[in-house]
Amino acid sequence: MLLDRPVGAGTTRSTEAVVAARRSTRAFSDRAIDAAEVRALLRDAARAPSGGNMQPWQAYLLRRPAIERAADAIRATGVAPHRAVWDDYRYYPKRFFGSYDVRRKALGRALYGLLGIERRDTKRMRQQFERNFDFFGAPVGVLMTIDRRLERGSWIDLGMFVQTVVLLAEARGWGTCVQASFAPYHRALRPVLGMEEEEILVCGVAIGHPDHRDPVNALRTERDPTDMWLRQLD
Ligand SMILES: Cc1cc2nc3c(=O)[nH]c(=O)nc-3n(C[C@H](O)[C@H](O)[C@H](O)COP(=O)(O)O)c2cc1C
């Protein structure tokens, strides 16, 4: 099955190839992206399934300078990411444990290793993390919200929508990074976006042309073998 026609990529890839090629992009080139194309992509992504076809996603499409306004509002809080309070929803457990913690630490080592950041160099780690708030230099950022009166089921639907967004972007030859890091700054972002009180800021998605010269984009994360999480019953 052909997922989509990559714009400018010159080739058409199978769904399998698109899924295999997708990875988080954390550095983008200056090349612009047409807002109309992103709007079309979001429209297409809304073909994602949702329980009862409730379509619980809400999205804010930001371009520059709106991205700078959002980043400035976050910086103006003066709250560093490691001190930010996840008071609207928690993405991570209070304590990491077991294999989840092992994988999380492996990601950190791989990411900071590629950037030549030493284990104890917390200053540079924080600087790298703060690049999240500029959508890693992407020309487009999408912030996703959901109505707080909805249940966890609708959060599954939002996740499926987000995954469809990143796969359609990959099919167009664009890079993406899903970013939960915005969530604890929802108070600062509410007036910038014009969010309603009922909305929970769930995550962002950076969208742009990957900067292939930046070593951060060389990261290829590992996956556990299927045997570790799949049980077959016949
Ligand atoms: C919901 C969600 C939130 C994420 N938040 C961040 C984030 O705030 N910053 C970041 O750099 N990466 C973030 N990521 C990217 C993950 O680190 C990445 O997906 C994971 O390490 C697997 O690597 P891959 O996407 O390259 O396959 C997030 C991913 C998801 C699905």
PDB file of N, CA and C and ligand atoms in Angstrom, residues 22-26 86 89 91-92 107 111 128-129 132 136 162-163 176-182 202-204 219-223, ligand 1:
ATOM      1  N   ARG A  22      10.956   6.644   9.752  1.00  0.00           N
ATOM      2  CA  ARG A  22      10.634   7.699  10.722  1.00  0.00           C
ATOM      3  C   ARG A  22      11.535   7.623  11.951  1.00  0.00           C
ATOM      4  N   ARG A  23      12.008   8.733  12.357  1.00  0.00           N
ATOM      5  CA  ARG A  23      12.766   8.842  13.594  1.00  0.00           C
ATOM      6  C   ARG A  23      12.581  10.263  14.089  1.00  0.00           C
ATOM      7  N   SER A  24      12.891  10.504  15.328  1.00  0.00           N
ATOM      8  CA  SER A  24      12.738  11.867  15.841  1.00  0.00           C
ATOM      9  C   SER A  24      13.834  12.756  15.280  1.00  0.00           C
ATOM     10  N   THR A  25      13.417  13.889  14.756  1.00  0.00           N
ATOM     11  CA  THR A  25      14.341  14.880  14.187  1.00  0.00           C
ATOM     12  C   THR A  25      14.481  16.007  15.197  1.00  0.00           C
ATOM     13  N   ARG A  26      15.724  16.308  15.580  1.00  0.00           N
ATOM     14  CA  ARG A  26      15.935  17.354  16.594  1.00  0.00           C
ATOM     15  C   ARG A  26      16.825  18.481  16.088  1.00  0.00           C
ATOM     16  N   TRP A  86       4.543  19.147  36.499  1.00  0.00           N
ATOM     17  CA  TRP A  86       3.556  18.561  35.575  1.00  0.00           C
ATOM     18  C   TRP A  86       2.212  18.525  36.292  1.00  0.00           C
ATOM     19  N   TYR A  89      -1.194  17.207  33.625  1.00  0.00           N
ATOM     20  CA  TYR A  89      -1.158  15.745  33.482  1.00  0.00           C
ATOM     21  C   TYR A  89       0.276  15.316  33.614  1.00  0.00           C
ATOM     22  N   TYR A  91       3.226  12.957  32.318  1.00  0.00           N
ATOM     23  CA  TYR A  91       3.590  12.063  31.218  1.00  0.00           C
ATOM     24  C   TYR A  91       4.314  10.838  31.768  1.00  0.00           C
ATOM     25  N   TYR A  92       5.229  11.076  32.698  1.00  0.00           N
ATOM     26  CA  TYR A  92       6.073   9.989  33.216  1.00  0.00           C
ATOM     27  C   TYR A  92       5.626   9.604  34.621  1.00  0.00           C
ATOM     28  N   LEU A 107      18.550   5.971  26.094  1.00  0.00           N
ATOM     29  CA  LEU A 107      18.261   7.054  25.143  1.00  0.00           C
ATOM     30  C   LEU A 107      19.101   8.286  25.487  1.00  0.00           C
ATOM     31  N   LEU A 111      21.794   9.959  23.024  1.00  0.00           N
ATOM     32  CA  LEU A 111      21.547  11.320  22.524  1.00  0.00           C
ATOM     33  C   LEU A 111      22.698  12.255  22.907  1.00  0.00           C
ATOM     34  N   GLN A 128      20.610  21.719  25.673  1.00  0.00           N
ATOM     35  CA  GLN A 128      20.062  20.884  24.602  1.00  0.00           C
ATOM     36  C   GLN A 128      18.559  20.685  24.822  1.00  0.00           C
ATOM     37  N   PHE A 129      18.177  20.396  26.075  1.00  0.00           N
ATOM     38  CA  PHE A 129      16.762  20.153  26.353  1.00  0.00           C
ATOM     39  C   PHE A 129      15.929  21.392  26.048  1.00  0.00           C
ATOM     40  N   ASN A 132      13.998  22.194  22.854  1.00  0.00           N
ATOM     41  CA  ASN A 132      12.612  21.743  22.668  1.00  0.00           C
ATOM     42  C   ASN A 132      11.670  22.926  22.458  1.00  0.00           C
ATOM     43  N   PHE A 136      13.154  22.917  18.169  1.00  0.00           N
ATOM     44  CA  PHE A 136      14.448  22.524  17.576  1.00  0.00           C
ATOM     45  C   PHE A 136      14.746  23.276  16.274  1.00  0.00           C
ATOM     46  N   VAL A 162      -1.657  11.739  16.374  1.00  0.00           N
ATOM     47  CA  VAL A 162      -0.279  12.253  16.348  1.00  0.00           C
ATOM     48  C   VAL A 162       0.611  11.328  15.523  1.00  0.00           C
ATOM     49  N   GLN A 163       0.462  10.022  15.700  1.00  0.00           N
ATOM     50  CA  GLN A 163       1.279   9.086  14.924  1.00  0.00           C
ATOM     51  C   GLN A 163       0.977   9.216  13.431  1.00  0.00           C
ATOM     52  N   THR A 176      10.064  15.065  11.953  1.00  0.00           N
ATOM     53  CA  THR A 176       9.197  15.478  13.067  1.00  0.00           C
ATOM     54  C   THR A 176       9.840  15.093  14.395  1.00  0.00           C
ATOM     55  N   CYS A 177       9.420  15.768  15.439  1.00  0.00           N
ATOM     56  CA  CYS A 177       9.706  15.274  16.795  1.00  0.00           C
ATOM     57  C   CYS A 177       8.473  15.532  17.642  1.00  0.00           C
ATOM     58  N   VAL A 178       7.950  14.477  18.230  1.00  0.00           N
ATOM     59  CA  VAL A 178       6.845  14.626  19.182  1.00  0.00           C
ATOM     60  C   VAL A 178       7.471  15.105  20.491  1.00  0.00           C
ATOM     61  N   GLN A 179       6.826  16.070  21.148  1.00  0.00           N
ATOM     62  CA  GLN A 179       7.442  16.690  22.315  1.00  0.00           C
ATOM     63  C   GLN A 179       6.442  16.877  23.451  1.00  0.00           C
ATOM     64  N   ALA A 180       6.630  16.097  24.506  1.00  0.00           N
ATOM     65  CA  ALA A 180       5.778  16.290  25.682  1.00  0.00           C
ATOM     66  C   ALA A 180       6.284  17.465  26.519  1.00  0.00           C
ATOM     67  N   SER A 181       7.491  17.912  26.252  1.00  0.00           N
ATOM     68  CA  SER A 181       8.161  18.888  27.123  1.00  0.00           C
ATOM     69  C   SER A 181       7.413  20.212  27.293  1.00  0.00           C
ATOM     70  N   PHE A 182       6.467  20.497  26.407  1.00  0.00           N
ATOM     71  CA  PHE A 182       5.695  21.742  26.545  1.00  0.00           C
ATOM     72  C   PHE A 182       4.668  21.671  27.687  1.00  0.00           C
ATOM     73  N   VAL A 202      -1.201  18.583  25.650  1.00  0.00           N
ATOM     74  CA  VAL A 202      -0.669  17.220  25.710  1.00  0.00           C
ATOM     75  C   VAL A 202       0.762  17.146  25.182  1.00  0.00           C
ATOM     76  N   CYS A 203       0.970  17.658  23.978  1.00  0.00           N
ATOM     77  CA  CYS A 203       2.326  17.569  23.405  1.00  0.00           C
ATOM     78  C   CYS A 203       2.447  18.509  22.216  1.00  0.00           C
ATOM     79  N   GLY A 204       3.671  18.661  21.767  1.00  0.00           N
ATOM     80  CA  GLY A 204       3.935  19.398  20.538  1.00  0.00           C
ATOM     81  C   GLY A 204       4.470  18.442  19.497  1.00  0.00           C
ATOM     82  N   LEU A 219      20.824   9.905  15.370  1.00  0.00           N
ATOM     83  CA  LEU A 219      20.368   8.952  16.395  1.00  0.00           C
ATOM     84  C   LEU A 219      19.363   7.952  15.826  1.00  0.00           C
ATOM     85  N   ARG A 220      19.670   6.686  15.988  1.00  0.00           N
ATOM     86  CA  ARG A 220      18.738   5.627  15.599  1.00  0.00           C
ATOM     87  C   ARG A 220      18.504   4.800  16.863  1.00  0.00           C
ATOM     88  N   THR A 221      17.359   4.993  17.479  1.00  0.00           N
ATOM     89  CA  THR A 221      17.097   4.337  18.763  1.00  0.00           C
ATOM     90  C   THR A 221      16.837   2.849  18.564  1.00  0.00           C
ATOM     91  N   GLU A 222      17.088   2.083  19.616  1.00  0.00           N
ATOM     92  CA  GLU A 222      16.913   0.627  19.524  1.00  0.00           C
ATOM     93  C   GLU A 222      15.500   0.230  19.916  1.00  0.00           C
ATOM     94  N   ARG A 223      15.129  -0.968  19.545  1.00  0.00           N
ATOM     95  CA  ARG A 223      13.872  -1.556  19.995  1.00  0.00           C
ATOM     96  C   ARG A 223      14.163  -2.943  20.544  1.00  0.00           C
TER      97      ARG A 223
HETATM   98  C1  LIG B   1       4.429  11.479  23.362  1.00  0.00           C
HETATM   99  C2  LIG B   1       5.903  11.663  23.120  1.00  0.00           C
HETATM  100  C3  LIG B   1       6.567  12.695  23.743  1.00  0.00           C
HETATM  101  C4  LIG B   1       7.932  12.935  23.472  1.00  0.00           C
HETATM  102  N1  LIG B   1       8.542  14.031  24.025  1.00  0.00           N
HETATM  103  C5  LIG B   1       9.798  14.359  23.617  1.00  0.00           C
HETATM  104  C6  LIG B   1      10.375  15.599  24.024  1.00  0.00           C
HETATM  105  O1  LIG B   1       9.780  16.383  24.760  1.00  0.00           O
HETATM  106  N2  LIG B   1      11.606  15.913  23.559  1.00  0.00           N
HETATM  107  C7  LIG B   1      12.307  15.079  22.716  1.00  0.00           C
HETATM  108  O2  LIG B   1      13.424  15.421  22.324  1.00  0.00           O
HETATM  109  N3  LIG B   1      11.779  13.893  22.318  1.00  0.00           N
HETATM  110  C8  LIG B   1      10.536  13.533  22.723  1.00  0.00           C
HETATM  111  N4  LIG B   1       9.955  12.368  22.274  1.00  0.00           N
HETATM  112  C9  LIG B   1      10.691  11.521  21.309  1.00  0.00           C
HETATM  113  C10 LIG B   1      11.191  10.225  21.949  1.00  0.00           C
HETATM  114  O3  LIG B   1      12.345  10.467  22.711  1.00  0.00           O
HETATM  115  C11 LIG B   1      11.489   9.229  20.805  1.00  0.00           C
HETATM  116  O4  LIG B   1      10.296   8.936  20.112  1.00  0.00           O
HETATM  117  C12 LIG B   1      12.090   7.927  21.302  1.00  0.00           C
HETATM  118  O5  LIG B   1      13.343   8.151  21.891  1.00  0.00           O
HETATM  119  C13 LIG B   1      12.240   6.917  20.151  1.00  0.00           C
HETATM  120  O6  LIG B   1      13.095   7.443  19.153  1.00  0.00           O
HETATM  121  P1  LIG B   1      12.606   7.680  17.647  1.00  0.00           P
HETATM  122  O7  LIG B   1      11.397   8.558  17.680  1.00  0.00           O
HETATM  123  O8  LIG B   1      13.780   8.335  16.967  1.00  0.00           O
HETATM  124  O9  LIG B   1      12.282   6.335  17.070  1.00  0.00           O
HETATM  125  C14 LIG B   1       8.626  12.076  22.580  1.00  0.00           C
HETATM  126  C15 LIG B   1       7.948  11.017  21.968  1.00  0.00           C
HETATM  127  C16 LIG B   1       6.605  10.805  22.237  1.00  0.00           C
HETATM  128  C17 LIG B   1       5.885   9.670  21.560  1.00  0.00           C
END
